[in-house]
Amino acid sequence: MTIPPETGTVESLPADTIAVNAKKNHSADGRPRDNNDPRNKQRQGNHQGQPRRDRRDVHGWVVLDKPIGMTSTQAVAVAKRLFQAKRAGHAGTLDPLASGGLPIALGEATKTVPFVMDGRKRYRFTVTWGAERDTDDTEGRVVHTSESRPDVEAIRALLPQFTGRIEQTPPRYSAIKIQGERAYDLARDGEVVELQPRPVEIHELTLVDQPDADHSVFEAECGKGTYVRALARDMGRILGCYGHISALRRTLVGPFTENDMIPLEQLEALCNRAASGEGNLADALLPVETALDDIPALAVTRADAARLHRGQAVLLRGRDAPQSSGTVYVTVAGRLLALAEIGNGELIPKRVFNLTGLTASSGRNERD
């Protein structure tokens, strides 16, 4: 049975039984749960009367170097468990087939997720020529084949067509909704899925290696909403040889690079050492404001900070008052306080942060 990349499934039983089983046997992204899913273990422990571990306030970013085979939802669950965090989320789904950067927001960092989601992403990926699959990657069923193979010159000549602002049709197995239903659910049920092209931005697309006639390795830097799987599909069609993704790694997400990534084994080891008193969990965190690298910072006095913290606007006066308008992040005594808008001579708070609890080590404020 084909499993779509990173999202969705629906499973003849009475409707109420189906609903219960769907919740019990499938993850939030729709994929069948596996016995190693940490959420299952937590549920089993609760059913056996074992006490739930106390959750705590943890604020910051963990950029997991996600291993192949793990869904983004599972990765967030693991990080949340390791930190015993009350809240967690991720900034940009990464397919189970893919490895690389998955920024996980803990606590108040979840308020900054949109700023990472809107940032650029960079991928290194391998396309296998000669076969198109219905999922546009190795998980899917072969739907077209060809004996033709492209040469390097033909591939390089094609790349400008996929650079800049282009129209791209998302994969059939994607989370896009069609009349309220996820495309991957409809596709898995055998329905014909017709998705409309939409504009995406591809800032750079480069052929970096051609190990043999069947495989080409690319790097792409692109904006929000771009499907790398669709790039492989469309290039294969134009080249007349068909193609699909056979390897994919994300190397950049917004402000987070490979230098920020931490492998799952290393994160688990650090958390285990911290639990035994031999380490500090804060060492694994990046500050909440790391996600706000592209936004101007504005320092305020403690008196103004108190007003902003209550949700009240602050008048901007004097020679040092900023002349620009737009979004800023506000600090007091070097500590993140709020996201705010400058307009009409006022500083208006939009998101106030409460960073009481575990935060990133002071040394991690200066990134490598």
Tab-separated table of C-alpha atoms in Angstrom:
chain	number	residue	atom	x	y	z
A	1	MET	CA	0.000	0.000	0.000
A	2	THR	CA	1.331	3.402	-0.914
A	3	ILE	CA	2.021	5.769	1.950
A	4	PRO	CA	1.971	9.438	0.917
A	5	PRO	CA	4.866	11.664	1.884
A	6	GLU	CA	4.353	13.133	5.348
A	7	THR	CA	0.616	13.619	5.385
A	8	GLY	CA	-2.730	11.978	5.633
A	9	THR	CA	-4.857	8.801	5.382
A	10	VAL	CA	-8.427	7.660	5.862
A	11	GLU	CA	-9.332	3.980	6.304
A	12	SER	CA	-16.507	-1.582	6.221
A	13	LEU	CA	-17.387	-0.621	9.665
A	14	PRO	CA	-20.094	1.538	11.231
A	15	ALA	CA	-19.294	5.223	10.990
A	16	ASP	CA	-18.772	5.652	14.728
A	17	THR	CA	-16.365	2.692	14.814
A	18	ILE	CA	-14.420	4.124	11.890
A	19	ALA	CA	-14.093	7.452	13.686
A	20	VAL	CA	-12.801	5.804	16.866
A	21	ASN	CA	-10.365	3.560	15.012
A	22	ALA	CA	-9.126	6.445	12.881
A	23	LYS	CA	-8.246	8.380	15.996
A	24	LYS	CA	-6.663	5.395	17.697
A	25	ASN	CA	-4.715	3.926	14.799
A	26	HIS	CA	-3.644	7.003	12.844
A	27	SER	CA	-1.499	9.974	13.666
A	28	ALA	CA	-2.553	13.596	13.361
A	29	ASP	CA	-1.019	13.720	9.888
A	30	GLY	CA	-3.085	10.708	8.845
A	31	ARG	CA	-0.329	8.122	8.574
A	32	PRO	CA	-0.770	4.781	10.372
A	33	ARG	CA	0.680	4.875	13.866
A	34	ASP	CA	3.512	2.569	14.643
A	35	ASN	CA	4.254	0.958	17.962
A	36	ASN	CA	7.399	3.021	18.333
A	37	ASP	CA	5.504	6.312	18.176
A	38	PRO	CA	6.218	7.966	21.540
A	39	ARG	CA	2.639	9.191	21.719
A	40	ASN	CA	1.414	5.579	21.773
A	41	LYS	CA	3.734	4.756	24.644
A	42	GLN	CA	2.438	7.728	26.578
A	43	ARG	CA	-1.160	6.669	25.998
A	44	GLN	CA	-0.401	3.096	27.039
A	45	GLY	CA	1.265	4.321	30.202
A	46	ASN	CA	-1.745	6.441	31.093
A	47	HIS	CA	-4.139	3.543	30.488
A	48	GLN	CA	-2.092	1.385	32.838
A	49	GLY	CA	-2.495	3.914	35.607
A	50	GLN	CA	1.040	5.244	35.391
A	51	PRO	CA	1.332	8.904	36.373
A	52	ARG	CA	1.886	11.377	33.557
A	53	ARG	CA	5.215	13.187	33.743
A	54	ASP	CA	4.863	16.791	34.825
A	55	ARG	CA	5.076	19.233	31.954
A	56	ARG	CA	7.044	22.423	32.319
A	57	ASP	CA	7.586	25.767	30.656
A	58	VAL	CA	10.355	25.472	28.059
A	59	HIS	CA	10.951	28.290	25.573
A	60	GLY	CA	13.178	28.200	22.527
A	61	TRP	CA	14.001	26.439	19.291
A	62	VAL	CA	15.471	23.007	18.698
A	63	VAL	CA	16.550	22.414	15.108
A	64	LEU	CA	16.362	18.665	14.801
A	65	ASP	CA	18.376	16.921	12.108
A	66	LYS	CA	15.392	14.724	11.350
A	67	PRO	CA	16.234	11.150	10.386
A	68	ILE	CA	14.711	9.440	7.364
A	69	GLY	CA	11.531	7.522	8.167
A	70	MET	CA	10.216	9.820	10.889
A	71	THR	CA	7.261	12.135	10.301
A	72	SER	CA	7.409	15.738	11.421
A	73	THR	CA	4.568	15.051	13.859
A	74	GLN	CA	6.507	12.207	15.446
A	75	ALA	CA	9.613	14.389	15.691
A	76	VAL	CA	7.709	17.086	17.558
A	77	ALA	CA	6.285	14.473	19.932
A	78	VAL	CA	9.781	13.164	20.692
A	79	ALA	CA	11.171	16.647	21.369
A	80	LYS	CA	8.199	17.535	23.540
A	81	ARG	CA	8.695	14.362	25.570
A	82	LEU	CA	12.448	14.824	25.957
A	83	PHE	CA	12.032	18.375	27.256
A	84	GLN	CA	8.794	17.581	29.134
A	85	ALA	CA	7.515	20.740	27.437
A	86	LYS	CA	3.950	21.980	27.710
A	87	ARG	CA	3.781	23.244	24.134
A	88	ALA	CA	5.559	22.390	20.912
A	89	GLY	CA	5.137	22.752	17.173
A	90	HIS	CA	7.229	22.751	14.012
A	91	ALA	CA	7.965	25.316	11.326
A	92	GLY	CA	7.522	23.501	8.031
A	93	THR	CA	6.662	19.883	7.381
A	94	LEU	CA	9.449	17.596	6.219
A	95	ASP	CA	8.474	14.352	4.438
A	96	PRO	CA	9.344	11.026	6.116
A	97	LEU	CA	11.582	10.295	3.112
A	98	ALA	CA	13.582	13.462	3.829
A	99	SER	CA	16.281	14.208	6.367
A	100	GLY	CA	17.600	17.499	7.637
A	101	GLY	CA	16.443	20.627	9.361
A	102	LEU	CA	13.139	20.523	11.194
A	103	PRO	CA	12.848	23.587	13.449
A	104	ILE	CA	10.803	22.674	16.523
A	105	ALA	CA	9.343	25.530	18.554
A	106	LEU	CA	8.896	24.996	22.292
A	107	GLY	CA	6.712	27.154	24.498
A	108	GLU	CA	6.678	30.846	23.599
A	109	ALA	CA	8.707	30.127	20.464
A	110	THR	CA	5.474	28.814	18.920
A	111	LYS	CA	4.416	32.471	18.599
A	112	THR	CA	7.266	33.037	16.141
A	113	VAL	CA	6.613	30.011	13.886
A	114	PRO	CA	5.081	32.075	11.026
A	115	PHE	CA	8.322	34.039	10.642
A	116	VAL	CA	10.246	30.810	10.023
A	117	MET	CA	7.537	29.348	7.798
A	118	ASP	CA	7.699	32.402	5.551
A	119	GLY	CA	11.486	32.202	5.217
A	120	ARG	CA	13.527	30.612	2.458
A	121	LYS	CA	14.309	26.910	2.438
A	122	ARG	CA	17.234	25.110	0.839
A	123	TYR	CA	17.239	21.480	-0.261
A	124	ARG	CA	19.720	19.024	-1.704
A	125	PHE	CA	17.894	16.293	-3.598
A	126	THR	CA	18.445	13.405	-5.981
A	127	VAL	CA	16.174	12.755	-8.943
A	128	THR	CA	15.958	9.250	-10.392
A	129	TRP	CA	15.155	9.370	-14.098
A	130	GLY	CA	13.098	6.870	-16.077
A	131	ALA	CA	9.998	6.559	-13.881
A	132	GLU	CA	7.290	8.876	-12.593
A	133	ARG	CA	5.451	7.790	-9.449
A	134	ASP	CA	2.047	8.875	-8.188
A	135	THR	CA	3.559	10.356	-5.001
A	136	ASP	CA	6.487	11.883	-6.926
A	137	ASP	CA	8.949	10.022	-4.677
A	138	THR	CA	10.089	6.451	-4.045
A	139	GLU	CA	7.070	5.628	-1.835
A	140	GLY	CA	4.629	5.732	-4.729
A	141	ARG	CA	3.370	3.520	-7.529
A	142	VAL	CA	5.038	3.816	-10.937
A	143	VAL	CA	2.665	5.512	-13.390
A	144	HIS	CA	4.966	6.323	-16.346
A	145	THR	CA	8.300	4.939	-17.543
A	146	SER	CA	10.850	5.827	-20.204
A	147	GLU	CA	14.098	4.395	-21.552
A	148	SER	CA	15.326	7.903	-22.325
A	149	ARG	CA	17.873	9.602	-20.053
A	150	PRO	CA	18.814	13.307	-20.077
A	151	ASP	CA	22.375	14.493	-20.515
A	152	VAL	CA	23.967	17.213	-18.422
A	153	GLU	CA	23.621	19.870	-21.133
A	154	ALA	CA	19.874	19.231	-21.508
A	155	ILE	CA	19.334	19.421	-17.753
A	156	ARG	CA	21.264	22.660	-17.346
A	157	ALA	CA	19.453	24.227	-20.296
A	158	LEU	CA	16.148	23.429	-18.592
A	159	LEU	CA	16.897	24.951	-15.171
A	160	PRO	CA	16.089	28.605	-16.053
A	161	GLN	CA	12.485	27.518	-16.716
A	162	PHE	CA	12.256	26.541	-13.052
A	163	THR	CA	13.958	29.597	-11.584
A	164	GLY	CA	12.178	32.731	-10.413
A	165	ARG	CA	8.427	33.018	-9.968
A	166	ILE	CA	6.803	30.032	-11.644
A	167	GLU	CA	3.458	28.235	-11.697
A	168	GLN	CA	3.608	24.859	-9.966
A	169	THR	CA	0.940	22.171	-9.614
A	170	PRO	CA	1.260	20.540	-6.167
A	171	PRO	CA	1.581	16.745	-5.923
A	172	ARG	CA	-1.613	14.705	-5.719
A	173	TYR	CA	-0.393	13.459	-2.350
A	174	SER	CA	-0.282	16.805	-0.584
A	175	ALA	CA	-2.129	18.435	2.306
A	176	ILE	CA	-3.944	20.944	0.099
A	177	LYS	CA	-7.714	20.912	0.630
A	178	ILE	CA	-10.241	20.249	-2.130
A	179	GLN	CA	-13.789	21.098	-1.010
A	180	GLY	CA	-12.780	20.501	2.577
A	181	GLU	CA	-10.917	17.226	1.974
A	182	ARG	CA	-7.143	16.766	1.979
A	183	ALA	CA	-5.775	15.893	-1.455
A	184	TYR	CA	-3.829	12.921	-0.057
A	185	ASP	CA	-7.028	11.446	1.446
A	186	LEU	CA	-8.830	11.669	-1.896
A	187	ALA	CA	-5.830	10.212	-3.745
A	188	ARG	CA	-5.553	7.281	-1.336
A	189	ASP	CA	-9.249	6.547	-1.822
A	190	GLY	CA	-8.668	6.272	-5.557
A	191	GLU	CA	-10.374	9.516	-6.512
A	192	VAL	CA	-9.061	11.665	-9.328
A	193	VAL	CA	-7.319	14.643	-7.759
A	194	GLU	CA	-7.130	17.781	-9.871
A	195	LEU	CA	-5.050	20.497	-8.243
A	196	GLN	CA	-4.687	23.948	-9.746
A	197	PRO	CA	-1.270	25.469	-10.441
A	198	ARG	CA	-0.194	28.198	-8.053
A	199	PRO	CA	2.690	30.670	-8.008
A	200	VAL	CA	5.852	29.759	-6.096
A	201	GLU	CA	9.265	31.380	-5.895
A	202	ILE	CA	12.430	29.419	-6.686
A	203	HIS	CA	15.415	31.610	-5.995
A	204	GLU	CA	18.055	29.154	-7.168
A	205	LEU	CA	18.148	25.721	-8.796
A	206	THR	CA	21.515	24.127	-9.565
A	207	LEU	CA	22.707	20.782	-10.910
A	208	VAL	CA	25.547	19.809	-8.551
A	209	ASP	CA	26.299	16.209	-9.547
A	210	GLN	CA	25.532	13.576	-12.163
A	211	PRO	CA	26.807	10.305	-10.646
A	212	ASP	CA	25.355	8.206	-13.492
A	213	ALA	CA	22.806	8.361	-16.297
A	214	ASP	CA	19.916	7.434	-13.980
A	215	HIS	CA	20.526	10.023	-11.262
A	216	SER	CA	21.049	13.773	-10.955
A	217	VAL	CA	21.717	15.720	-7.757
A	218	PHE	CA	20.358	19.253	-7.383
A	219	GLU	CA	20.303	22.064	-4.872
A	220	ALA	CA	17.328	24.404	-4.676
A	221	GLU	CA	16.534	27.462	-2.604
A	222	CYS	CA	12.879	28.305	-2.651
A	223	GLY	CA	10.075	30.158	-0.925
A	224	LYS	CA	7.017	29.072	1.002
A	225	GLY	CA	4.720	26.502	-0.604
A	226	THR	CA	7.217	25.046	-3.098
A	227	TYR	CA	7.142	21.270	-3.552
A	228	VAL	CA	10.522	19.800	-4.457
A	229	ARG	CA	8.756	16.579	-5.444
A	230	ALA	CA	6.818	18.538	-8.052
A	231	LEU	CA	10.092	19.965	-9.393
A	232	ALA	CA	11.384	16.449	-10.081
A	233	ARG	CA	8.101	15.434	-11.704
A	234	ASP	CA	7.918	18.481	-13.970
A	235	MET	CA	11.560	18.374	-15.033
A	236	GLY	CA	11.182	14.709	-15.962
A	237	ARG	CA	8.125	15.433	-18.069
A	238	ILE	CA	9.746	18.268	-20.015
A	239	LEU	CA	12.932	16.245	-20.551
A	240	GLY	CA	10.777	13.380	-21.836
A	241	CYS	CA	12.283	10.815	-19.468
A	242	TYR	CA	10.066	11.127	-16.353
A	243	GLY	CA	11.518	11.325	-12.858
A	244	HIS	CA	10.915	11.240	-9.120
A	245	ILE	CA	12.692	12.197	-5.902
A	246	SER	CA	14.817	9.407	-4.466
A	247	ALA	CA	16.698	11.384	-1.784
A	248	LEU	CA	15.951	14.703	-0.114
A	249	ARG	CA	17.688	16.731	2.577
A	250	ARG	CA	16.738	20.154	3.891
A	251	THR	CA	19.785	22.258	4.723
A	252	LEU	CA	18.234	25.638	5.536
A	253	VAL	CA	14.921	26.846	6.970
A	254	GLY	CA	14.588	30.587	7.458
A	255	PRO	CA	17.403	31.628	9.833
A	256	PHE	CA	18.336	28.033	10.723
A	257	THR	CA	21.264	26.377	8.938
A	258	GLU	CA	22.995	22.995	9.159
A	259	ASN	CA	25.212	24.417	11.915
A	260	ASP	CA	22.106	24.741	14.095
A	261	MET	CA	20.955	21.151	13.577
A	262	ILE	CA	21.243	18.497	16.277
A	263	PRO	CA	20.865	14.775	15.468
A	264	LEU	CA	18.169	12.914	17.366
A	265	GLU	CA	20.688	10.604	19.087
A	266	GLN	CA	22.690	13.587	20.317
A	267	LEU	CA	19.565	15.341	21.584
A	268	GLU	CA	18.436	12.219	23.439
A	269	ALA	CA	21.886	11.795	24.992
A	270	LEU	CA	21.980	15.423	26.123
A	271	CYS	CA	18.516	15.165	27.664
A	272	ASN	CA	19.458	11.938	29.457
A	273	ARG	CA	22.602	13.567	30.882
A	274	ALA	CA	20.566	16.557	32.032
A	275	ALA	CA	18.061	14.267	33.732
A	276	SER	CA	20.905	12.707	35.703
A	277	GLY	CA	22.324	16.121	36.622
A	278	GLU	CA	25.327	15.921	34.281
A	279	GLY	CA	24.216	18.459	31.712
A	280	ASN	CA	21.975	21.402	30.952
A	281	LEU	CA	18.936	21.122	28.693
A	282	ALA	CA	19.250	24.808	27.889
A	283	ASP	CA	22.365	23.968	25.863
A	284	ALA	CA	20.158	22.317	23.230
A	285	LEU	CA	17.976	25.412	22.791
A	286	LEU	CA	18.295	28.426	20.539
A	287	PRO	CA	16.653	31.641	21.801
A	288	VAL	CA	13.069	32.400	20.817
A	289	GLU	CA	14.215	35.556	19.006
A	290	THR	CA	16.441	33.543	16.648
A	291	ALA	CA	13.351	33.227	14.456
A	292	LEU	CA	13.173	37.022	14.250
A	293	ASP	CA	16.575	37.610	12.655
A	294	ASP	CA	15.093	39.597	9.754
A	295	ILE	CA	13.033	41.877	12.007
A	296	PRO	CA	14.450	45.068	13.562
A	297	ALA	CA	14.913	45.066	17.328
A	298	LEU	CA	13.841	47.960	19.536
A	299	ALA	CA	14.951	48.373	23.146
A	300	VAL	CA	12.586	50.068	25.588
A	301	THR	CA	12.743	51.238	29.194
A	302	ARG	CA	11.337	49.186	32.026
A	303	ALA	CA	8.457	51.642	32.405
A	304	ASP	CA	7.504	51.288	28.741
A	305	ALA	CA	7.984	47.528	29.011
A	306	ALA	CA	5.425	47.390	31.803
A	307	ARG	CA	2.866	49.148	29.609
A	308	LEU	CA	3.539	46.848	26.662
A	309	HIS	CA	3.284	43.809	28.921
A	310	ARG	CA	-0.233	44.960	29.905
A	311	GLY	CA	-1.137	45.236	26.221
A	312	GLN	CA	-1.003	49.029	26.177
A	313	ALA	CA	0.544	51.120	23.415
A	314	VAL	CA	3.606	53.277	24.069
A	315	LEU	CA	4.128	56.739	22.587
A	316	LEU	CA	7.438	57.117	20.739
A	317	ARG	CA	9.033	60.513	21.413
A	318	GLY	CA	12.375	62.224	21.169
A	319	ARG	CA	15.356	62.094	18.871
A	320	ASP	CA	15.843	58.350	19.379
A	321	ALA	CA	12.303	57.450	18.362
A	322	PRO	CA	12.343	55.215	15.251
A	323	GLN	CA	11.156	56.933	12.090
A	324	SER	CA	10.149	53.742	10.294
A	325	SER	CA	6.918	51.773	10.567
A	326	GLY	CA	6.140	48.072	10.594
A	327	THR	CA	6.923	45.091	12.785
A	328	VAL	CA	9.705	45.121	15.395
A	329	TYR	CA	10.629	42.859	18.230
A	330	VAL	CA	10.927	44.648	21.532
A	331	THR	CA	13.525	43.981	24.206
A	332	VAL	CA	14.023	45.221	27.733
A	333	ALA	CA	17.405	44.828	29.416
A	334	GLY	CA	18.429	42.528	26.556
A	335	ARG	CA	15.457	40.197	27.050
A	336	LEU	CA	12.722	39.561	24.477
A	337	LEU	CA	9.454	41.189	25.510
A	338	ALA	CA	7.047	41.463	22.579
A	339	LEU	CA	6.347	41.660	18.891
A	340	ALA	CA	4.918	45.073	18.121
A	341	GLU	CA	3.882	47.385	15.305
A	342	ILE	CA	5.151	50.946	14.889
A	343	GLY	CA	2.614	53.349	13.448
A	344	ASN	CA	1.426	56.910	13.952
A	345	GLY	CA	4.069	57.544	16.566
A	346	GLU	CA	3.023	54.596	18.702
A	347	LEU	CA	4.422	51.198	19.558
A	348	ILE	CA	1.497	48.764	19.636
A	349	PRO	CA	2.052	45.288	21.146
A	350	LYS	CA	0.798	42.372	19.048
A	351	ARG	CA	2.384	39.381	20.797
A	352	VAL	CA	3.731	39.516	24.351
A	353	PHE	CA	6.185	36.852	25.493
A	354	ASN	CA	6.320	35.314	28.945
A	355	LEU	CA	9.715	33.627	29.152
A	356	THR	CA	9.416	32.281	32.682
A	357	GLY	CA	10.927	28.796	32.795
A	358	LEU	CA	13.712	27.079	30.884
A	359	THR	CA	15.246	29.174	28.109
A	360	ALA	CA	18.371	28.961	25.945
A	361	SER	CA	21.767	29.264	27.605
A	362	SER	CA	23.195	32.779	27.398
A	363	GLY	CA	26.074	31.464	25.272
A	364	ARG	CA	23.640	30.360	22.576
A	365	ASN	CA	22.547	33.925	21.961
A	366	GLU	CA	25.759	34.228	19.929
A	367	ARG	CA	25.413	31.721	17.114
A	368	ASP	CA	28.310	30.060	15.355
